[in-house]
Amino acid sequence: MRIGQLAQLVGVETQTIRFYEQQGLLPPPDRQDNGYRVYTEKHGERLAFIRRCRILGLSLAEIHELQSYQDDPHQPCTAVNALLDDHISHVRSQITALQALEKQLVSLRASCNDDREVEACGVLAGISEGNMHQQ
Amino acid sequence: MRIGQLAQLVGVETQTIRFYEQQGLLPPPDRQDNGYRVYTEKHGERLAFIRRCRILGLSLAEIHELQSYQDDPHQPCTAVNALLDDHISHVRSQITALQALEKQLVSLRASCNDDREVEACGVLAGISEGNMHQQ
DNA sequence: ATTGACCTTATAGTAGCTTTATAGTTTTAA
DNA sequence: TTAAAACTATAAAGCTACTATAAGGTCAAT
């Protein structure tokens, strides 16, 4: 299987595959005589794993960590669960922060309507005056 | 006022101030004979404005846009409000996406406990099997 | 023989800084 | 007075996770 086929199979761009290889997330495949990369099913599975992790919002470093656990399958999976727990609490704090931000933005927006000049704009005044909650 | 004092006043690093200047967000200040930048209160206000916008999650490009409106204060402020509306809906869709992600992560986490080996880890199996909701 | 589709590497661009390197200036303490 | 500490300057690289571009080699079909 060449790089283009693998890319289409998993739904990524060829450059992304080369990038993962360069980052050490995907093992370097064998090469044909002409230098073309040749992939096996194992590569396909590994690439799909990476992509699913990315969809879950894991960083490449975290994926790397997960792979290192997979390479040593007889240790307890405590660290895997801890990694996920950390990620969940990270996502939750992002949500909390964004909700607070939304509230702030909505109240800022409410301080103006469209019938004013920039000079009298409630939104710009609101930002400029700096009566904002910290963080 | 020199760059270090301004930085301390507003709570940013000196490099950030130079960076904003380079990006055209902060007007180039006068220089002393030795080349040191000399800032006025206007610079302080402008920098504080930038920082508040950043806290609100606006991009440097959006801040630039807001500044261009401020520089022409007699047009209607429709565009300012539109920019904020766009930003609010952007934040809202981020929240929605993160909430869906959280749900997915929590259900994945529920498929394992800490008393297994990596080989039998429900979390890793869940990711590998790929029974994930798209997007 | 040449077009088109595929592959290769290397390099730069994205956002918003932060870090590092190297060097000149000013202030302060010995 | 001098030497160290603290400040300033510029330029360039690093961060994340790719994406895009450039310049070129390979292969099948026309």
CSV table of C-alpha atoms (C1' of nucleotides) in Angstrom, one decimal:
chain,number,residue,atom,x,y,z
A,1,MET,CA,0.0,0.0,0.0
A,2,ARG,CA,1.5,3.3,-1.0
A,3,ILE,CA,1.1,6.6,0.9
A,4,GLY,CA,-1.8,7.9,-1.3
A,5,GLN,CA,-3.9,4.8,-0.7
A,6,LEU,CA,-3.3,4.9,3.0
A,7,ALA,CA,-4.2,8.5,3.1
A,8,GLN,CA,-7.5,8.0,1.4
A,9,LEU,CA,-8.2,4.9,3.5
A,10,VAL,CA,-7.8,6.8,6.8
A,11,GLY,CA,-9.0,10.2,5.5
A,12,VAL,CA,-5.8,12.3,6.0
A,13,GLU,CA,-3.5,14.0,3.7
A,14,THR,CA,-0.3,12.4,2.6
A,15,GLN,CA,1.8,15.2,4.1
A,16,THR,CA,0.1,14.5,7.5
A,17,ILE,CA,1.3,10.9,7.3
A,18,ARG,CA,4.9,12.0,6.6
A,19,PHE,CA,4.6,14.5,9.4
A,20,TYR,CA,3.5,11.8,11.9
A,21,GLU,CA,6.4,9.6,10.7
A,22,GLN,CA,8.8,12.5,11.3
A,23,GLN,CA,7.4,13.1,14.7
A,24,GLY,CA,7.9,9.5,15.7
A,25,LEU,CA,4.2,8.6,15.9
A,26,LEU,CA,4.2,6.4,12.9
A,27,PRO,CA,7.1,3.9,12.4
A,28,PRO,CA,9.1,4.5,9.2
A,29,PRO,CA,7.8,2.0,6.5
A,30,ASP,CA,9.8,0.0,4.1
A,31,ARG,CA,10.7,1.6,0.8
A,32,GLN,CA,10.4,0.4,-2.8
A,33,ASP,CA,13.4,0.6,-5.0
A,34,ASN,CA,12.3,3.9,-6.2
A,35,GLY,CA,12.0,5.3,-2.7
A,36,TYR,CA,8.2,5.1,-2.4
A,37,ARG,CA,6.9,4.3,1.1
A,38,VAL,CA,5.2,0.9,1.4
A,39,TYR,CA,2.6,0.5,4.2
A,40,THR,CA,1.1,-2.5,5.9
A,41,GLU,CA,-2.2,-2.9,7.7
A,42,LYS,CA,-0.4,-2.3,11.0
A,43,HIS,CA,0.4,1.1,9.8
A,44,GLY,CA,-3.2,1.7,8.9
A,45,GLU,CA,-4.3,0.7,12.4
A,46,ARG,CA,-1.7,2.9,14.0
A,47,LEU,CA,-2.7,5.8,11.9
A,48,ALA,CA,-6.4,5.3,12.6
A,49,PHE,CA,-5.5,5.2,16.3
A,50,ILE,CA,-3.7,8.5,16.0
A,51,ARG,CA,-6.6,10.1,14.2
A,52,ARG,CA,-9.1,9.0,16.7
A,53,CYS,CA,-7.0,10.3,19.5
A,54,ARG,CA,-6.7,13.7,17.7
A,55,ILE,CA,-10.5,13.8,17.3
A,56,LEU,CA,-10.7,13.3,21.1
A,57,GLY,CA,-8.5,16.3,21.5
A,58,LEU,CA,-5.4,14.6,22.6
A,59,SER,CA,-2.0,16.2,21.8
A,60,LEU,CA,0.6,14.4,19.8
A,61,ALA,CA,2.7,14.2,23.1
A,62,GLU,CA,-0.2,12.5,24.8
A,63,ILE,CA,-0.7,10.1,21.9
A,64,HIS,CA,3.0,9.3,22.1
A,65,GLU,CA,2.5,8.5,25.7
A,66,LEU,CA,-0.4,6.2,25.0
A,67,GLN,CA,1.6,4.4,22.4
A,68,SER,CA,4.4,3.8,24.8
A,69,TYR,CA,1.9,2.1,27.1
A,70,GLN,CA,0.7,0.0,24.2
A,71,ASP,CA,4.2,-1.1,23.6
A,72,ASP,CA,4.5,-2.5,27.1
A,73,PRO,CA,1.1,-4.2,27.6
A,74,HIS,CA,1.6,-6.0,30.9
A,75,GLN,CA,1.9,-3.0,33.2
A,76,PRO,CA,-1.3,-1.8,34.9
A,77,CYS,CA,-3.3,0.7,32.9
A,78,THR,CA,-3.5,3.2,35.7
A,79,ALA,CA,-1.5,5.7,33.7
A,80,VAL,CA,-3.8,5.5,30.7
A,81,ASN,CA,-6.8,6.2,32.9
A,82,ALA,CA,-5.0,9.1,34.6
A,83,LEU,CA,-4.1,10.6,31.2
A,84,LEU,CA,-7.7,10.5,30.2
A,85,ASP,CA,-8.9,11.9,33.5
A,86,ASP,CA,-6.4,14.8,33.1
A,87,HIS,CA,-7.7,15.4,29.6
A,88,ILE,CA,-11.3,15.4,30.8
A,89,SER,CA,-10.6,17.9,33.5
A,90,HIS,CA,-8.8,20.0,30.9
A,91,VAL,CA,-11.8,19.9,28.6
A,92,ARG,CA,-14.1,20.8,31.5
A,93,SER,CA,-12.1,23.8,32.5
A,94,GLN,CA,-12.0,25.0,28.9
A,95,ILE,CA,-15.8,24.7,28.9
A,96,THR,CA,-16.1,26.6,32.2
A,97,ALA,CA,-13.8,29.4,30.9
A,98,LEU,CA,-15.7,29.7,27.6
A,99,GLN,CA,-19.0,29.8,29.4
A,100,ALA,CA,-17.8,32.7,31.6
A,101,LEU,CA,-16.5,34.3,28.5
A,102,GLU,CA,-19.8,34.0,26.7
A,103,LYS,CA,-21.6,35.6,29.5
A,104,GLN,CA,-19.1,38.5,29.5
A,105,LEU,CA,-19.4,38.9,25.7
A,106,VAL,CA,-23.2,38.8,25.8
A,107,SER,CA,-23.4,41.5,28.5
A,108,LEU,CA,-20.9,43.6,26.5
A,109,ARG,CA,-23.0,43.2,23.4
A,110,ALA,CA,-26.1,44.3,25.3
A,111,SER,CA,-24.6,47.6,26.0
A,112,CYS,CA,-25.0,48.7,22.4
A,113,ASN,CA,-27.4,48.7,19.5
A,114,ASP,CA,-26.6,49.4,15.8
A,115,ASP,CA,-27.9,52.9,15.7
A,116,ARG,CA,-24.9,54.7,17.1
A,117,GLU,CA,-21.7,56.1,15.8
A,118,VAL,CA,-18.4,54.3,16.7
A,119,GLU,CA,-17.6,57.2,19.0
A,120,ALA,CA,-20.6,56.3,21.2
A,121,CYS,CA,-20.5,52.6,20.7
A,122,GLY,CA,-21.3,50.8,24.0
A,123,VAL,CA,-19.2,47.8,23.0
A,124,LEU,CA,-16.0,49.8,22.4
A,125,ALA,CA,-16.7,51.9,25.5
A,126,GLY,CA,-17.1,48.7,27.5
A,127,ILE,CA,-13.8,47.3,26.4
A,128,SER,CA,-12.0,50.6,26.8
A,129,GLU,CA,-13.3,51.4,30.3
A,130,GLY,CA,-11.9,48.1,31.5
A,131,ASN,CA,-14.6,47.3,34.0
A,132,MET,CA,-14.0,43.7,33.2
A,133,HIS,CA,-13.8,40.7,35.5
A,134,GLN,CA,-10.2,39.5,35.7
A,135,GLN,CA,-9.6,36.1,34.0
B,1,MET,CA,8.0,55.8,30.4
B,2,ARG,CA,10.3,53.0,29.2
B,3,ILE,CA,9.2,49.6,28.0
B,4,GLY,CA,9.8,47.8,31.3
B,5,GLN,CA,7.6,50.2,33.2
B,6,LEU,CA,4.8,50.0,30.6
B,7,ALA,CA,5.1,46.2,30.7
B,8,GLN,CA,4.7,46.2,34.5
B,9,LEU,CA,1.9,48.7,34.4
B,10,VAL,CA,-0.2,46.6,32.0
B,11,GLY,CA,1.0,43.2,33.1
B,12,VAL,CA,2.6,41.9,30.0
B,13,GLU,CA,6.2,41.1,29.0
B,14,THR,CA,8.4,43.6,27.2
B,15,GLN,CA,8.7,41.2,24.3
B,16,THR,CA,5.0,41.2,23.9
B,17,ILE,CA,5.0,45.0,23.6
B,18,ARG,CA,7.6,44.9,20.9
B,19,PHE,CA,5.7,42.1,19.2
B,20,TYR,CA,2.5,44.2,19.1
B,21,GLU,CA,4.4,47.1,17.7
B,22,GLN,CA,5.8,44.9,15.0
B,23,GLN,CA,2.3,43.6,14.2
B,24,GLY,CA,1.1,47.1,13.8
B,25,LEU,CA,-1.2,47.0,16.8
B,26,LEU,CA,0.8,49.5,18.9
B,27,PRO,CA,2.1,52.6,17.2
B,28,PRO,CA,6.0,52.9,17.2
B,29,PRO,CA,6.9,55.2,20.1
B,30,ASP,CA,9.6,57.9,20.1
B,31,ARG,CA,13.1,56.8,20.9
B,32,GLN,CA,15.7,58.2,23.3
B,33,ASP,CA,19.2,59.0,22.0
B,34,ASN,CA,20.3,55.6,23.0
B,35,GLY,CA,17.5,53.9,21.1
B,36,TYR,CA,15.2,53.1,24.0
B,37,ARG,CA,11.5,53.3,23.4
B,38,VAL,CA,9.6,56.1,25.2
B,39,TYR,CA,5.9,55.5,25.8
B,40,THR,CA,3.1,57.9,26.6
B,41,GLU,CA,-0.2,57.4,28.4
B,42,LYS,CA,-1.9,56.9,25.1
B,43,HIS,CA,0.3,53.9,24.5
B,44,GLY,CA,-0.7,52.5,27.9
B,45,GLU,CA,-4.4,52.9,27.0
B,46,ARG,CA,-4.0,51.3,23.7
B,47,LEU,CA,-2.0,48.4,25.1
B,48,ALA,CA,-4.6,47.9,27.8
B,49,PHE,CA,-7.3,47.8,25.2
B,50,ILE,CA,-5.4,45.2,23.3
B,51,ARG,CA,-5.0,43.1,26.4
B,52,ARG,CA,-8.7,43.3,27.3
B,53,CYS,CA,-9.6,42.2,23.8
B,54,ARG,CA,-7.3,39.3,24.1
B,55,ILE,CA,-8.9,38.3,27.4
B,56,LEU,CA,-12.2,38.4,25.5
B,57,GLY,CA,-10.7,35.9,23.0
B,58,LEU,CA,-10.4,38.3,20.0
B,59,SER,CA,-7.7,37.6,17.5
B,60,LEU,CA,-5.1,40.2,16.7
B,61,ALA,CA,-6.7,40.6,13.3
B,62,GLU,CA,-10.1,41.3,15.0
B,63,ILE,CA,-8.4,43.8,17.3
B,64,HIS,CA,-6.8,45.5,14.3
B,65,GLU,CA,-10.3,45.8,12.8
B,66,LEU,CA,-11.7,47.3,16.0
B,67,GLN,CA,-8.8,49.8,16.0
B,68,SER,CA,-9.6,50.8,12.5
B,69,TYR,CA,-13.1,51.6,13.5
B,70,GLN,CA,-11.9,53.7,16.5
B,71,ASP,CA,-9.7,55.7,14.1
B,72,ASP,CA,-12.8,56.7,12.1
B,73,PRO,CA,-15.3,57.4,14.9
B,74,HIS,CA,-18.2,58.9,12.9
B,75,GLN,CA,-19.3,55.9,11.0
B,76,PRO,CA,-22.1,53.8,12.5
B,77,CYS,CA,-20.9,51.1,14.8
B,78,THR,CA,-22.8,48.3,13.1
B,79,ALA,CA,-19.6,46.6,12.1
B,80,VAL,CA,-18.3,46.6,15.7
B,81,ASN,CA,-21.5,44.9,16.9
B,82,ALA,CA,-21.3,42.4,14.0
B,83,LEU,CA,-17.8,41.5,14.9
B,84,LEU,CA,-18.8,40.8,18.5
B,85,ASP,CA,-21.9,38.8,17.4
B,86,ASP,CA,-19.6,36.7,15.2
B,87,HIS,CA,-17.3,36.2,18.1
B,88,ILE,CA,-20.1,35.2,20.4
B,89,SER,CA,-21.4,32.6,18.0
B,90,HIS,CA,-17.9,31.3,17.5
B,91,VAL,CA,-17.5,30.9,21.3
B,92,ARG,CA,-20.9,29.2,21.5
B,93,SER,CA,-20.0,26.6,18.9
B,94,GLN,CA,-16.7,25.9,20.7
B,95,ILE,CA,-18.7,25.3,23.8
B,96,THR,CA,-21.1,23.0,22.1
B,97,ALA,CA,-18.2,21.0,20.5
B,98,LEU,CA,-16.4,20.7,23.8
B,99,GLN,CA,-19.5,19.5,25.6
B,100,ALA,CA,-20.0,16.8,23.0
B,101,LEU,CA,-16.3,15.9,23.4
B,102,GLU,CA,-16.6,15.7,27.2
B,103,LYS,CA,-19.5,13.3,26.9
B,104,GLN,CA,-17.5,11.1,24.6
B,105,LEU,CA,-14.5,11.2,26.9
B,106,VAL,CA,-16.5,10.4,30.0
B,107,SER,CA,-18.2,7.4,28.4
B,108,LEU,CA,-14.8,6.2,27.2
B,109,ARG,CA,-13.4,6.6,30.7
B,110,ALA,CA,-16.3,4.6,32.1
B,111,SER,CA,-15.3,1.6,30.1
B,112,CYS,CA,-12.2,1.0,32.3
B,113,ASN,CA,-11.1,0.9,35.9
B,114,ASP,CA,-7.5,1.0,37.2
B,115,ASP,CA,-7.3,-2.7,38.0
B,116,ARG,CA,-6.4,-4.0,34.5
B,117,GLU,CA,-3.3,-4.4,32.5
B,118,VAL,CA,-2.7,-2.2,29.5
B,119,GLU,CA,-3.6,-5.1,27.2
B,120,ALA,CA,-7.1,-5.2,28.6
B,121,CYS,CA,-7.6,-1.5,29.1
B,122,GLY,CA,-11.1,-0.4,28.2
B,123,VAL,CA,-10.0,3.0,27.3
B,124,LEU,CA,-7.3,1.9,24.8
B,125,ALA,CA,-9.7,-0.7,23.4
B,126,GLY,CA,-12.4,1.9,23.0
B,127,ILE,CA,-10.1,4.2,21.0
B,128,SER,CA,-8.7,1.3,19.0
B,129,GLU,CA,-12.0,-0.2,18.0
B,130,GLY,CA,-13.1,3.0,16.6
B,131,ASN,CA,-16.7,2.9,17.5
B,132,MET,CA,-16.6,6.6,17.9
B,133,HIS,CA,-19.2,9.2,16.8
B,134,GLN,CA,-17.8,11.2,13.9
B,135,GLN,CA,-16.9,14.8,14.6
C,1,DA,C1',7.3,11.5,-26.4
C,2,DT,C1',4.6,13.7,-23.5
C,3,DT,C1',0.8,14.3,-20.4
C,4,DG,C1',-1.0,13.4,-15.9
C,5,DA,C1',-1.1,11.3,-11.6
C,6,DC,C1',1.7,9.9,-8.2
C,7,DC,C1',5.8,10.0,-5.3
C,8,DT,C1',10.2,12.4,-3.0
C,9,DT,C1',12.5,16.1,0.0
C,10,DA,C1',13.0,20.6,1.9
C,11,DT,C1',11.2,24.8,3.3
C,12,DA,C1',7.9,28.3,4.7
C,13,DG,C1',3.5,29.7,6.6
C,14,DT,C1',-0.3,29.7,10.2
C,15,DA,C1',-1.3,32.3,15.7
C,16,DG,C1',0.4,34.6,19.4
C,17,DC,C1',3.5,34.8,21.6
C,18,DT,C1',8.0,32.9,24.4
C,19,DT,C1',12.8,31.8,24.4
C,20,DT,C1',17.4,32.3,23.1
C,21,DA,C1',21.5,34.6,21.5
C,22,DT,C1',24.2,38.5,21.2
C,23,DA,C1',25.2,43.0,22.3
C,24,DG,C1',24.9,47.8,24.0
C,25,DT,C1',23.3,51.0,28.2
C,26,DT,C1',22.2,52.4,32.7
C,27,DT,C1',22.1,52.0,37.5
C,28,DT,C1',23.8,50.5,41.7
C,29,DA,C1',26.9,48.5,45.1
C,30,DA,C1',31.6,47.6,46.7
D,1,DT,C1',35.9,54.0,40.2
D,2,DT,C1',34.9,50.0,38.7
D,3,DA,C1',32.4,45.9,38.2
D,4,DA,C1',28.2,43.5,38.5
D,5,DA,C1',23.2,43.7,38.1
D,6,DA,C1',19.4,45.2,35.6
D,7,DC,C1',17.7,47.1,31.7
D,8,DT,C1',17.4,47.9,26.7
D,9,DA,C1',18.1,46.6,21.6
D,10,DT,C1',17.7,43.4,17.4
D,11,DA,C1',17.3,39.1,15.1
D,12,DA,C1',16.2,34.5,14.9
D,13,DA,C1',14.3,30.2,16.5
D,14,DG,C1',10.8,27.5,19.1
D,15,DC,C1',6.1,26.1,20.3
D,16,DT,C1',1.5,23.0,18.1
D,17,DA,C1',-0.3,20.4,14.4
D,18,DC,C1',-0.5,20.7,10.5
D,19,DT,C1',-1.0,22.9,5.4
D,20,DA,C1',1.1,24.7,1.4
D,21,DT,C1',4.6,25.6,-1.8
D,22,DA,C1',8.7,24.5,-4.6
D,23,DA,C1',11.4,21.7,-7.3
D,24,DG,C1',12.0,17.5,-8.8
D,25,DG,C1',11.9,12.1,-9.7
D,26,DT,C1',8.7,7.9,-11.3
D,27,DC,C1',5.2,5.5,-13.6
D,28,DA,C1',1.3,4.3,-16.7
D,29,DA,C1',-1.2,5.5,-20.6
D,30,DT,C1',-1.7,7.9,-24.9
